[in-house]
Amino acid sequence: MKNRRQFLKVSALGSVAVLTNTACNGQESADNQKDTNEIINIEVKKPIVVSTWNHGMDANKAAWEVLSNKGSALDAVEAGVRVTESDADNMSVGLGGLPDRDGIVTLDACIMDHKSNCGAVAFLQNIENPISVARKVMEDTPHVMLAGEGALMFAKDKGFKETNLLTDNAKKAWEEWMKDAEYKPVINIENHDTIGMLALDEEGNLSGACTTSGLAYKMHGRVGDSPIIGAGLFVDNEVGAACATGVGEAVIRTAGSAMVVELMRQGKTPEEACKEVIGRIISKHENIENIQVGFIALNKNGEFGCYGVHSGFNIALRDNENEKMVDAKFELNK
Ligand code: ASP
């Protein structure tokens, strides 16, 4: 059987020369390979930014400010998700996020750039913009992830101010929940959850960011997929990037975002890659009716795709022609 491999090279014009080779399984001679090589010019769509859920629209605006001024994808994704983190009305990310079952807001975030540098914080309290702490972990420490008290100490050392993240609205919601204290993640809760963001800049470089207050009323100490490189977020500048939202345990179990990127490396489109991993999640969970997961993927050509387990997942897109929401395809109609 013949393998199909594609070699990507960014040209000076910003388009991509794709050398399509249809004979690479080692049994074919070099001559034979030469015969089947073919150059196709693909227009790279850049810059572009995509992010999860409705709150992605405002976050994309901030990211677009950076991208449209020829800024880096890394700066764009950090600036973008900070908007959502600082929005006190948003009850699933940063300030105003719903607390754990003990009434404490704990935050998870990670960031990854085009050189595979990455940084993360988990179980961080009292800091409004965990994504910026994650970036500092990436840039100023020899580590990838700091958690809990150590992450807070590091943040304060770097000049981040402590803030009470539990807003009156979130406190009221938690007090209401405490009446029954029944733990049941609600699919597409308020139609906004984690913000995951992926961007491709003018230079053709990819970066991603992911930040969340995690599942509402989780156990104290629980960490989800969002700060875990390979689960909530993965970037490989040779191929593409992916991020996840939804029940983090299901994403971790399947190494979700890394898997989406690997499937793109094998030739799948962003949407096909997301769909395949969603299929694996469905096949590995007996209680899938209670589990929503959505993936977004963006490849080196600026092509994006998304897919959800259930209906209801949507993403925000911003590029030179579009500023809009896109409904993800899904496997199960909830
Ligand atoms: N993935 C997040 C977590 O499990 C939550 C979400 O995206 O809704 O913490």
Short mmCIF file of N, CA and C in Angstrom, two decimals, residues 150-279:
data_model
loop_
_atom_site.label_atom_id
_atom_site.label_comp_id
_atom_site.label_asym_id
_atom_site.label_seq_id
_atom_site.Cartn_x
_atom_site.Cartn_y
_atom_site.Cartn_z
N GLY A 150 3.10 26.61 45.63
CA GLY A 150 4.35 26.97 44.95
C GLY A 150 4.10 27.88 43.76
N ALA A 151 3.02 27.61 43.04
CA ALA A 151 2.67 28.46 41.89
C ALA A 151 2.31 29.86 42.37
N LEU A 152 1.58 29.92 43.49
CA LEU A 152 1.19 31.23 44.04
C LEU A 152 2.42 32.01 44.52
N MET A 153 3.33 31.32 45.21
CA MET A 153 4.56 31.98 45.67
C MET A 153 5.35 32.54 44.50
N PHE A 154 5.44 31.73 43.43
CA PHE A 154 6.17 32.14 42.23
C PHE A 154 5.50 33.37 41.61
N ALA A 155 4.16 33.32 41.52
CA ALA A 155 3.42 34.44 40.91
C ALA A 155 3.67 35.73 41.70
N LYS A 156 3.59 35.62 43.01
CA LYS A 156 3.78 36.83 43.84
C LYS A 156 5.20 37.36 43.68
N ASP A 157 6.13 36.44 43.61
CA ASP A 157 7.54 36.80 43.37
C ASP A 157 7.71 37.57 42.08
N LYS A 158 6.88 37.22 41.09
CA LYS A 158 6.97 37.86 39.77
C LYS A 158 6.12 39.12 39.70
N GLY A 159 5.53 39.50 40.83
CA GLY A 159 4.81 40.77 40.87
C GLY A 159 3.31 40.69 40.65
N PHE A 160 2.76 39.47 40.52
CA PHE A 160 1.30 39.34 40.37
C PHE A 160 0.64 39.63 41.72
N LYS A 161 -0.47 40.35 41.67
CA LYS A 161 -1.19 40.73 42.91
C LYS A 161 -2.24 39.68 43.25
N GLU A 162 -2.41 39.43 44.56
CA GLU A 162 -3.47 38.51 44.98
C GLU A 162 -4.82 39.21 44.92
N THR A 163 -5.84 38.50 44.43
CA THR A 163 -7.19 39.04 44.31
C THR A 163 -8.18 37.99 44.80
N ASN A 164 -9.28 38.42 45.40
CA ASN A 164 -10.34 37.48 45.72
C ASN A 164 -11.09 37.16 44.42
N LEU A 165 -11.06 35.92 43.98
CA LEU A 165 -11.65 35.55 42.68
C LEU A 165 -13.12 35.15 42.80
N LEU A 166 -13.60 34.96 44.05
CA LEU A 166 -14.99 34.50 44.24
C LEU A 166 -15.93 35.70 44.23
N THR A 167 -16.63 35.89 43.13
CA THR A 167 -17.57 37.02 43.02
C THR A 167 -18.87 36.68 43.76
N ASP A 168 -19.68 37.70 43.99
CA ASP A 168 -20.95 37.47 44.69
C ASP A 168 -21.83 36.47 43.92
N ASN A 169 -21.85 36.62 42.59
CA ASN A 169 -22.68 35.71 41.77
C ASN A 169 -22.22 34.27 41.89
N ALA A 170 -20.90 34.07 41.84
CA ALA A 170 -20.37 32.71 41.92
C ALA A 170 -20.64 32.14 43.32
N LYS A 171 -20.52 32.99 44.33
CA LYS A 171 -20.77 32.54 45.72
C LYS A 171 -22.23 32.11 45.87
N LYS A 172 -23.12 32.93 45.29
CA LYS A 172 -24.56 32.60 45.37
C LYS A 172 -24.84 31.27 44.69
N ALA A 173 -24.27 31.08 43.51
CA ALA A 173 -24.48 29.82 42.77
C ALA A 173 -23.97 28.63 43.58
N TRP A 174 -22.82 28.81 44.21
CA TRP A 174 -22.25 27.72 45.02
C TRP A 174 -23.14 27.42 46.23
N GLU A 175 -23.65 28.48 46.88
CA GLU A 175 -24.52 28.28 48.05
C GLU A 175 -25.80 27.53 47.65
N GLU A 176 -26.30 27.86 46.47
CA GLU A 176 -27.47 27.17 45.93
C GLU A 176 -27.14 25.69 45.72
N TRP A 177 -25.99 25.44 45.10
CA TRP A 177 -25.56 24.07 44.82
C TRP A 177 -25.40 23.27 46.12
N MET A 178 -24.91 23.95 47.16
CA MET A 178 -24.64 23.29 48.45
C MET A 178 -25.91 22.71 49.09
N LYS A 179 -27.09 23.23 48.71
CA LYS A 179 -28.34 22.73 49.30
C LYS A 179 -28.48 21.23 49.06
N ASP A 180 -28.12 20.77 47.83
CA ASP A 180 -28.17 19.33 47.56
C ASP A 180 -26.78 18.73 47.50
N ALA A 181 -25.83 19.58 47.14
CA ALA A 181 -24.43 19.16 46.99
C ALA A 181 -24.31 17.89 46.15
N GLU A 182 -25.07 17.87 45.06
CA GLU A 182 -25.01 16.70 44.18
C GLU A 182 -24.07 17.02 43.03
N TYR A 183 -23.02 16.23 42.88
CA TYR A 183 -22.03 16.54 41.86
C TYR A 183 -22.43 15.93 40.51
N LYS A 184 -22.72 16.81 39.56
CA LYS A 184 -23.16 16.33 38.26
C LYS A 184 -22.75 17.37 37.22
N PRO A 185 -21.63 17.15 36.49
CA PRO A 185 -21.26 18.14 35.47
C PRO A 185 -22.40 18.28 34.46
N VAL A 186 -22.75 19.50 34.12
CA VAL A 186 -23.85 19.73 33.18
C VAL A 186 -23.26 20.00 31.81
N ILE A 187 -23.75 19.26 30.83
CA ILE A 187 -23.22 19.40 29.47
C ILE A 187 -23.45 20.82 28.96
N ASN A 188 -22.41 21.39 28.35
CA ASN A 188 -22.47 22.76 27.79
C ASN A 188 -22.98 23.76 28.81
N ILE A 189 -22.50 23.63 30.05
CA ILE A 189 -22.99 24.50 31.12
C ILE A 189 -22.90 25.96 30.70
N GLU A 190 -24.02 26.61 30.69
CA GLU A 190 -24.15 28.02 30.29
C GLU A 190 -23.52 28.30 28.94
N ASN A 191 -23.27 27.25 28.21
CA ASN A 191 -22.64 27.36 26.90
C ASN A 191 -21.30 28.09 26.93
N HIS A 192 -20.64 28.09 28.03
CA HIS A 192 -19.27 28.61 28.03
C HIS A 192 -18.45 27.94 29.12
N ASP A 193 -17.28 27.52 28.75
CA ASP A 193 -16.44 26.77 29.68
C ASP A 193 -15.02 27.32 29.60
N THR A 194 -14.08 26.40 29.57
CA THR A 194 -12.67 26.76 29.38
C THR A 194 -12.49 27.62 28.14
N ILE A 195 -11.54 28.55 28.18
CA ILE A 195 -11.15 29.13 26.90
C ILE A 195 -9.84 28.52 26.45
N GLY A 196 -9.91 27.91 25.26
CA GLY A 196 -8.71 27.42 24.57
C GLY A 196 -8.58 28.27 23.32
N MET A 197 -7.36 28.70 23.01
CA MET A 197 -7.16 29.57 21.84
C MET A 197 -5.92 29.14 21.08
N LEU A 198 -6.05 29.12 19.75
CA LEU A 198 -4.93 28.75 18.87
C LEU A 198 -4.74 29.86 17.85
N ALA A 199 -3.49 30.22 17.56
CA ALA A 199 -3.25 31.29 16.58
C ALA A 199 -2.08 30.95 15.67
N LEU A 200 -2.19 31.44 14.43
CA LEU A 200 -1.10 31.35 13.45
C LEU A 200 -0.79 32.79 13.05
N ASP A 201 0.48 33.21 13.21
CA ASP A 201 0.81 34.62 12.96
C ASP A 201 1.37 34.85 11.55
N GLU A 202 1.68 36.09 11.25
CA GLU A 202 2.20 36.49 9.92
C GLU A 202 3.46 35.72 9.54
N GLU A 203 4.25 35.37 10.56
CA GLU A 203 5.49 34.63 10.31
C GLU A 203 5.23 33.15 10.02
N GLY A 204 3.98 32.74 10.20
CA GLY A 204 3.65 31.33 9.99
C GLY A 204 3.90 30.47 11.21
N ASN A 205 4.01 31.13 12.37
CA ASN A 205 4.23 30.38 13.62
C ASN A 205 2.93 30.20 14.39
N LEU A 206 2.85 29.03 15.03
CA LEU A 206 1.66 28.67 15.83
C LEU A 206 1.94 28.78 17.32
N SER A 207 0.92 29.19 18.08
CA SER A 207 0.97 29.09 19.55
C SER A 207 -0.43 28.82 20.05
N GLY A 208 -0.51 28.40 21.32
CA GLY A 208 -1.83 28.15 21.91
C GLY A 208 -1.85 28.46 23.39
N ALA A 209 -3.05 28.69 23.90
CA ALA A 209 -3.23 28.95 25.34
C ALA A 209 -4.54 28.31 25.79
N CYS A 210 -4.59 27.93 27.05
CA CYS A 210 -5.79 27.27 27.58
C CYS A 210 -5.92 27.67 29.04
N THR A 211 -7.07 28.12 29.49
CA THR A 211 -7.22 28.57 30.88
C THR A 211 -8.64 28.37 31.38
N THR A 212 -8.77 28.02 32.65
CA THR A 212 -10.09 27.62 33.17
C THR A 212 -10.13 27.66 34.69
N SER A 213 -11.36 27.78 35.22
CA SER A 213 -11.53 27.51 36.65
C SER A 213 -11.95 26.05 36.84
N GLY A 214 -12.00 25.31 35.74
CA GLY A 214 -12.27 23.86 35.83
C GLY A 214 -13.73 23.56 36.04
N LEU A 215 -14.02 22.30 36.25
CA LEU A 215 -15.41 21.90 36.44
C LEU A 215 -15.94 22.52 37.73
N ALA A 216 -17.13 23.10 37.64
CA ALA A 216 -17.76 23.69 38.83
C ALA A 216 -17.97 22.62 39.90
N TYR A 217 -17.68 22.97 41.11
CA TYR A 217 -17.94 22.11 42.28
C TYR A 217 -17.14 20.81 42.27
N LYS A 218 -16.02 20.85 41.59
CA LYS A 218 -15.07 19.72 41.61
C LYS A 218 -14.56 19.50 43.03
N MET A 219 -13.90 18.37 43.27
CA MET A 219 -13.26 18.14 44.57
C MET A 219 -12.12 19.13 44.74
N HIS A 220 -11.90 19.55 45.97
CA HIS A 220 -10.79 20.46 46.24
C HIS A 220 -9.47 19.73 45.91
N GLY A 221 -8.66 20.36 45.08
CA GLY A 221 -7.40 19.72 44.68
C GLY A 221 -7.46 19.10 43.29
N ARG A 222 -8.67 18.97 42.75
CA ARG A 222 -8.80 18.37 41.41
C ARG A 222 -8.14 19.28 40.36
N VAL A 223 -7.38 18.66 39.47
CA VAL A 223 -6.79 19.37 38.34
C VAL A 223 -7.32 18.69 37.07
N GLY A 224 -7.75 19.49 36.12
CA GLY A 224 -8.30 18.92 34.88
C GLY A 224 -7.26 18.82 33.78
N ASP A 225 -7.75 18.79 32.56
CA ASP A 225 -6.86 18.66 31.39
C ASP A 225 -6.21 19.99 30.99
N SER A 226 -6.85 21.10 31.39
CA SER A 226 -6.48 22.39 30.80
C SER A 226 -5.03 22.83 31.04
N PRO A 227 -4.39 22.47 32.17
CA PRO A 227 -2.99 22.88 32.32
C PRO A 227 -2.02 21.79 31.85
N ILE A 228 -2.55 20.71 31.32
CA ILE A 228 -1.68 19.58 30.98
C ILE A 228 -1.34 19.60 29.49
N ILE A 229 -0.06 19.85 29.22
CA ILE A 229 0.40 19.90 27.84
C ILE A 229 0.21 18.51 27.22
N GLY A 230 -0.44 18.47 26.08
CA GLY A 230 -0.75 17.19 25.44
C GLY A 230 -2.21 16.80 25.64
N ALA A 231 -2.80 17.26 26.74
CA ALA A 231 -4.22 16.97 27.00
C ALA A 231 -5.06 18.20 26.59
N GLY A 232 -5.00 19.27 27.40
CA GLY A 232 -5.79 20.47 27.10
C GLY A 232 -5.26 21.27 25.93
N LEU A 233 -3.98 21.13 25.64
CA LEU A 233 -3.35 21.95 24.59
C LEU A 233 -2.12 21.23 24.06
N PHE A 234 -1.89 21.35 22.75
CA PHE A 234 -0.62 20.89 22.19
C PHE A 234 -0.34 21.67 20.91
N VAL A 235 0.93 22.02 20.75
CA VAL A 235 1.36 22.77 19.56
C VAL A 235 2.60 22.09 19.01
N ASP A 236 2.59 21.78 17.74
CA ASP A 236 3.82 21.35 17.05
C ASP A 236 3.91 22.21 15.80
N ASN A 237 4.87 23.12 15.78
CA ASN A 237 4.92 24.12 14.72
C ASN A 237 5.13 23.52 13.33
N GLU A 238 5.55 22.26 13.27
CA GLU A 238 5.70 21.62 11.95
C GLU A 238 4.37 21.18 11.39
N VAL A 239 3.39 21.02 12.27
CA VAL A 239 2.14 20.37 11.86
C VAL A 239 0.91 21.21 12.14
N GLY A 240 0.69 21.53 13.42
CA GLY A 240 -0.51 22.24 13.81
C GLY A 240 -0.65 22.29 15.31
N ALA A 241 -1.82 22.74 15.75
CA ALA A 241 -2.07 22.90 17.18
C ALA A 241 -3.50 22.46 17.48
N ALA A 242 -3.73 22.07 18.73
CA ALA A 242 -5.08 21.67 19.12
C ALA A 242 -5.32 22.02 20.58
N CYS A 243 -6.58 22.26 20.93
CA CYS A 243 -6.93 22.47 22.33
C CYS A 243 -8.30 21.86 22.60
N ALA A 244 -8.58 21.70 23.90
CA ALA A 244 -9.78 20.96 24.29
C ALA A 244 -10.61 21.73 25.30
N THR A 245 -11.89 21.41 25.33
CA THR A 245 -12.77 21.90 26.39
C THR A 245 -13.74 20.77 26.73
N GLY A 246 -14.30 20.83 27.92
CA GLY A 246 -15.24 19.78 28.33
C GLY A 246 -14.70 19.02 29.52
N VAL A 247 -15.20 17.82 29.72
CA VAL A 247 -14.81 17.03 30.90
C VAL A 247 -13.34 16.62 30.78
N GLY A 248 -12.51 17.25 31.61
CA GLY A 248 -11.07 17.09 31.47
C GLY A 248 -10.57 15.68 31.65
N GLU A 249 -11.25 14.91 32.52
CA GLU A 249 -10.81 13.53 32.77
C GLU A 249 -10.84 12.73 31.47
N ALA A 250 -11.86 12.97 30.64
CA ALA A 250 -11.99 12.23 29.38
C ALA A 250 -10.91 12.67 28.39
N VAL A 251 -10.52 13.92 28.48
CA VAL A 251 -9.48 14.43 27.56
C VAL A 251 -8.11 13.87 27.96
N ILE A 252 -7.85 13.84 29.26
CA ILE A 252 -6.55 13.32 29.74
C ILE A 252 -6.41 11.84 29.35
N ARG A 253 -7.48 11.10 29.54
CA ARG A 253 -7.48 9.66 29.25
C ARG A 253 -7.07 9.33 27.82
N THR A 254 -7.33 10.26 26.92
CA THR A 254 -7.03 9.99 25.51
C THR A 254 -5.85 10.83 25.00
N ALA A 255 -5.13 11.50 25.92
CA ALA A 255 -4.04 12.41 25.50
C ALA A 255 -4.56 13.29 24.36
N GLY A 256 -5.76 13.85 24.57
CA GLY A 256 -6.57 14.45 23.52
C GLY A 256 -5.87 15.36 22.52
N SER A 257 -5.31 16.48 22.99
CA SER A 257 -4.80 17.48 22.03
C SER A 257 -3.57 16.97 21.30
N ALA A 258 -2.69 16.26 22.01
CA ALA A 258 -1.50 15.72 21.34
C ALA A 258 -1.93 14.73 20.26
N MET A 259 -2.97 13.97 20.56
CA MET A 259 -3.45 12.98 19.59
C MET A 259 -4.01 13.66 18.34
N VAL A 260 -4.74 14.75 18.55
CA VAL A 260 -5.29 15.49 17.39
C VAL A 260 -4.14 15.96 16.50
N VAL A 261 -3.08 16.48 17.11
CA VAL A 261 -1.94 16.97 16.32
C VAL A 261 -1.27 15.80 15.58
N GLU A 262 -1.12 14.67 16.27
CA GLU A 262 -0.48 13.52 15.61
C GLU A 262 -1.30 13.04 14.42
N LEU A 263 -2.62 13.09 14.56
CA LEU A 263 -3.47 12.65 13.45
C LEU A 263 -3.37 13.62 12.27
N MET A 264 -3.17 14.90 12.56
CA MET A 264 -2.94 15.86 11.46
C MET A 264 -1.60 15.57 10.80
N ARG A 265 -0.62 15.19 11.60
CA ARG A 265 0.70 14.85 11.04
C ARG A 265 0.58 13.68 10.05
N GLN A 266 -0.36 12.79 10.37
CA GLN A 266 -0.55 11.63 9.49
C GLN A 266 -1.40 11.96 8.26
N GLY A 267 -1.80 13.21 8.13
CA GLY A 267 -2.49 13.61 6.90
C GLY A 267 -3.95 13.95 7.06
N LYS A 268 -4.49 13.81 8.29
CA LYS A 268 -5.91 14.15 8.45
C LYS A 268 -6.11 15.66 8.45
N THR A 269 -7.26 16.11 8.00
CA THR A 269 -7.60 17.53 8.10
C THR A 269 -7.85 17.83 9.58
N PRO A 270 -7.84 19.12 9.97
CA PRO A 270 -8.12 19.45 11.37
C PRO A 270 -9.45 18.86 11.85
N GLU A 271 -10.49 18.96 11.02
CA GLU A 271 -11.78 18.43 11.47
C GLU A 271 -11.74 16.90 11.60
N GLU A 272 -11.13 16.24 10.62
CA GLU A 272 -11.05 14.76 10.70
C GLU A 272 -10.29 14.31 11.94
N ALA A 273 -9.22 15.05 12.26
CA ALA A 273 -8.40 14.69 13.42
C ALA A 273 -9.21 14.84 14.71
N CYS A 274 -9.94 15.96 14.82
CA CYS A 274 -10.78 16.17 16.01
C CYS A 274 -11.85 15.08 16.11
N LYS A 275 -12.46 14.78 14.99
CA LYS A 275 -13.54 13.78 14.96
C LYS A 275 -13.03 12.40 15.43
N GLU A 276 -11.85 12.04 14.96
CA GLU A 276 -11.28 10.73 15.33
C GLU A 276 -11.08 10.63 16.85
N VAL A 277 -10.55 11.69 17.46
CA VAL A 277 -10.31 11.60 18.91
C VAL A 277 -11.63 11.64 19.67
N ILE A 278 -12.59 12.40 19.17
CA ILE A 278 -13.93 12.37 19.79
C ILE A 278 -14.49 10.94 19.74
N GLY A 279 -14.28 10.26 18.63
CA GLY A 279 -14.75 8.87 18.49
C GLY A 279 -14.10 7.97 19.54
#
